[in-house]
C-alpha positions as a Python dict, from the first residue, in 0.01 Angstrom:
ca = {
    (1, 'X'): (0, 0, 0),
    (2, 'X'): (63, -289, 262),
    (3, 'X'): (-96, -515, 1),
    (4, 'X'): (111, -364, -268),
    (5, 'X'): (427, -407, -63),
    (6, 'X'): (344, -780, 3),
    (7, 'X'): (274, -861, -346),
    (8, 'X'): (614, -672, -438),
    (9, 'X'): (809, -877, -190),
    (10, 'X'): (675, -1215, -285),
    (11, 'X'): (728, -1158, -642),
    (12, 'X'): (1050, -1068, -577),
    (13, 'X'): (1105, -1404, -381),
    (14, 'X'): (977, -1600, -630),
    (15, 'X'): (1201, -1454, -904),
    (16, 'X'): (1500, -1557, -660),
    (17, 'X'): (1378, -1920, -620),
    (18, 'X'): (1281, -1973, -974),
    (19, 'X'): (1552, -1744, -1149),
    (20, 'X'): (1287, -1609, -1365),
    (21, 'X'): (1329, -1214, -1395),
    (22, 'X'): (1112, -1012, -1168),
    (23, 'X'): (904, -737, -1318),
    (24, 'X'): (983, -382, -1186),
    (25, 'X'): (684, -252, -966),
    (26, 'X'): (736, 141, -938),
    (27, 'X'): (629, 326, -611),
    (28, 'X'): (702, 339, -251),
    (29, 'X'): (1045, 163, -212),
    (30, 'X'): (1165, 267, 143),
    (31, 'X'): (1121, 111, 473),
    (32, 'X'): (730, 59, 640),
    (33, 'X'): (792, 108, 969),
    (34, 'X'): (864, 456, 1141),
    (35, 'X'): (1177, 373, 1346),
    (36, 'X'): (1357, 234, 1023),
    (37, 'X'): (1225, 519, 822),
    (38, 'X'): (1369, 782, 1074),
    (39, 'X'): (1698, 606, 1076),
    (40, 'X'): (1694, 646, 672),
    (41, 'X'): (1608, 994, 720),
    (42, 'X'): (1884, 1069, 923),
    (43, 'X'): (2134, 890, 678),
    (44, 'X'): (1978, 1090, 365),
    (45, 'X'): (1996, 1433, 557),
    (46, 'X'): (2354, 1385, 525),
    (47, 'X'): (2363, 1353, 159),
    (48, 'X'): (2472, 1631, -56),
    (49, 'X'): (2311, 1490, -366),
    (50, 'X'): (1954, 1608, -205),
    (51, 'X'): (1823, 1974, -245),
    (52, 'X'): (2001, 2190, -12),
    (53, 'X'): (1674, 2249, 225),
    (54, 'X'): (1720, 1880, 327),
    (55, 'X'): (2083, 1907, 445),
    (56, 'X'): (2103, 1841, 829),
    (57, 'X'): (1728, 1821, 855),
    (58, 'X'): (1606, 1452, 908),
    (59, 'X'): (1259, 1598, 1023),
    (60, 'X'): (1189, 1735, 681),
    (61, 'X'): (1331, 1431, 500),
    (62, 'X'): (1099, 1212, 741),
    (63, 'X'): (806, 1430, 669),
    (64, 'X'): (865, 1391, 271),
    (65, 'X'): (923, 1031, 301),
    (66, 'X'): (584, 986, 486),
    (67, 'X'): (408, 1182, 202),
    (68, 'X'): (595, 935, -31),
    (69, 'X'): (476, 640, 138),
    (70, 'X'): (94, 782, 121),
    (71, 'X'): (111, 864, -240),
    (72, 'X'): (308, 551, -339),
    (73, 'X'): (610, 743, -470),
    (74, 'X'): (981, 638, -481),
    (75, 'X'): (1175, 780, -194),
    (76, 'X'): (1436, 965, -419),
    (77, 'X'): (1174, 1110, -635),
    (78, 'X'): (995, 1254, -356),
    (79, 'X'): (1280, 1425, -214),
    (80, 'X'): (1373, 1580, -556),
    (81, 'X'): (1028, 1709, -623),
    (82, 'X'): (876, 1781, -279),
    (83, 'X'): (973, 2042, -25),
    (84, 'X'): (814, 2155, 312),
    (85, 'X'): (689, 2491, 302),
    (86, 'X'): (539, 2668, 611),
    (87, 'X'): (481, 2345, 772),
    (88, 'X'): (305, 2158, 449),
    (89, 'X'): (474, 1925, 218),
    (90, 'X'): (416, 2041, -144),
    (91, 'X'): (485, 1863, -466),
    (92, 'X'): (645, 2031, -785),
    (93, 'X'): (428, 2093, -1070),
    (94, 'X'): (628, 1829, -1248),
    (95, 'X'): (552, 1569, -1001),
    (96, 'X'): (170, 1683, -987),
    (97, 'X'): (133, 1625, -1364),
    (98, 'X'): (304, 1286, -1324),
    (99, 'X'): (83, 1150, -1038),
    (100, 'X'): (-224, 1275, -1242),
    (101, 'X'): (-120, 1091, -1555),
    (102, 'X'): (-48, 785, -1335),
    (103, 'X'): (-383, 791, -1204),
    (104, 'X'): (-546, 789, -1548),
    (105, 'X'): (-598, 1155, -1612),
    (106, 'X'): (-496, 1313, -1933),
    (107, 'X'): (-332, 1670, -1891),
    (108, 'X'): (-302, 1895, -2193),
    (109, 'X'): (-116, 2216, -2171),
    (110, 'X'): (-310, 2426, -2416),
    (111, 'X'): (-140, 2771, -2349),
    (112, 'X'): (176, 2867, -2229),
    (113, 'X'): (275, 3251, -2230),
    (114, 'X'): (431, 3484, -2011),
    (115, 'X'): (98, 3615, -1935),
    (116, 'X'): (-136, 3308, -1913),
    (117, 'X'): (-107, 2925, -1880),
    (118, 'X'): (-394, 2695, -1935),
    (119, 'X'): (-457, 2321, -1972),
    (120, 'X'): (-749, 2074, -1997),
    (121, 'X'): (-771, 1796, -1741),
    (122, 'X'): (-971, 1488, -1846),
    (123, 'X'): (-1036, 1251, -1559),
    (124, 'X'): (-1085, 885, -1640),
    (125, 'X'): (-1438, 826, -1803),
    (126, 'X'): (-1569, 1192, -1770),
    (127, 'X'): (-1556, 1486, -1966),
    (128, 'X'): (-1249, 1740, -2005),
    (129, 'X'): (-1217, 2032, -1765),
    (130, 'X'): (-1047, 2360, -1855),
    (131, 'X'): (-821, 2533, -1607),
    (132, 'X'): (-627, 2844, -1638),
    (133, 'X'): (-415, 3084, -1446),
    (134, 'X'): (-315, 3422, -1542),
    (135, 'X'): (-19, 3676, -1464),
    (136, 'X'): (-301, 3934, -1326),
    (137, 'X'): (-395, 3681, -1068),
    (138, 'X'): (-55, 3627, -984),
    (139, 'X'): (-17, 4012, -930),
    (140, 'X'): (-341, 4012, -703),
    (141, 'X'): (-203, 3731, -518),
    (142, 'X'): (134, 3915, -443),
    (143, 'X'): (326, 3663, -635),
    (144, 'X'): (460, 3854, -940),
    (145, 'X'): (724, 4047, -777),
    (146, 'X'): (890, 3749, -657),
    (147, 'X'): (1229, 3649, -807),
    (148, 'X'): (1126, 3336, -970),
    (149, 'X'): (817, 3494, -1120),
    (150, 'X'): (1017, 3795, -1267),
    (151, 'X'): (1291, 3542, -1417),
    (152, 'X'): (1057, 3296, -1569),
    (153, 'X'): (714, 3379, -1564),
    (154, 'X'): (591, 3116, -1797),
    (155, 'X'): (708, 2827, -1599),
    (156, 'X'): (560, 2986, -1280),
    (157, 'X'): (208, 3021, -1448),
    (158, 'X'): (240, 2655, -1581),
    (159, 'X'): (315, 2531, -1206),
    (160, 'X'): (41, 2748, -1076),
    (161, 'X'): (-238, 2611, -1329),
    (162, 'X'): (-80, 2276, -1265),
    (163, 'X'): (-148, 2263, -893),
    (164, 'X'): (-469, 2453, -946),
    (165, 'X'): (-601, 2194, -1162),
    (166, 'X'): (-513, 1909, -909),
    (167, 'X'): (-622, 2091, -597),
    (168, 'X'): (-978, 2189, -754),
    (169, 'X'): (-1037, 1856, -935),
    (170, 'X'): (-815, 1587, -812),
    (171, 'X'): (-692, 1646, -467),
    (172, 'X'): (-717, 1271, -377),
    (173, 'X'): (-432, 1188, -602),
    (174, 'X'): (-182, 1443, -461),
    (175, 'X'): (-283, 1376, -110),
    (176, 'X'): (-247, 988, -163),
    (177, 'X'): (-612, 898, -123),
    (178, 'X'): (-644, 757, -485),
    (179, 'X'): (-701, 405, -542),
    (180, 'X'): (-431, 202, -705),
    (181, 'X'): (-430, 225, -1075),
    (182, 'X'): (-275, 20, -1346),
    (183, 'X'): (9, 252, -1365),
    (184, 'X'): (127, 180, -1012),
    (185, 'X'): (217, -165, -1135),
    (186, 'X'): (349, -79, -1473),
    (187, 'X'): (233, -204, -1815),
    (188, 'X'): (522, -480, -1816),
    (189, 'X'): (389, -665, -1511),
    (190, 'X'): (155, -879, -1682),
    (191, 'X'): (398, -1044, -1936),
    (192, 'X'): (672, -1095, -1665),
    (193, 'X'): (408, -1263, -1446),
    (194, 'X'): (386, -1529, -1715),
    (195, 'X'): (764, -1655, -1603),
    (196, 'X'): (636, -1674, -1240),
    (197, 'X'): (293, -1812, -1280),
    (198, 'X'): (383, -2200, -1267),
    (199, 'X'): (588, -2146, -951),
    (200, 'X'): (301, -1962, -754),
    (201, 'X'): (-34, -1907, -914),
    (202, 'X'): (-176, -1775, -602),
    (203, 'X'): (65, -1471, -563),
    (204, 'X'): (52, -1413, -957),
    (205, 'X'): (-318, -1390, -943),
    (206, 'X'): (-296, -1142, -661),
    (207, 'X'): (-76, -930, -846),
    (208, 'X'): (-278, -927, -1175),
    (209, 'X'): (-573, -820, -952),
    (210, 'X'): (-372, -513, -835),
    (211, 'X'): (-244, -482, -1189),
    (212, 'X'): (-603, -447, -1337),
    (213, 'X'): (-758, -223, -1042),
}
């Protein structure tokens, strides 16, 4: 992440010097040092636009920012799609699917009913893996009587099968331990770098290496 942040900063500086458009590099966009992260967390905890569980709770905001840094996610995206539950930072199913796709996995939902959800997870260069989660399992785990499960069982089953697929078959992705993928830098980076190549070939070469990793 430090290498990616350095390349992002050098590309932005080159763009400012040359007047060329800088490519957008998605990923963690918060501060790198903990004191500045904490000050940002204190400020964000005052924002009414964040989910209610972060209001006046800079500690939890900081915890999510730390996880966002590890997983290379934009801070605001993390705060909208992560929560701290029983001392653990947990991602929404939507974010988990997005992280899997960014890491090169194919995620195909094959069944979404009120009693069963199934998907096929295909890791890069490997065979597809079928994963399912049923209402019977939810009942056995004591989940089916909860309010969200009664109101929208289909969505809850999809969420559960998503997190099961990631936990069983791609934990490195959600834990922030996966290598940088081409998706971390964005498909538009190679084209945009052409405008900067003459200004500083070494920085452009470093960015292209990251983009093809």
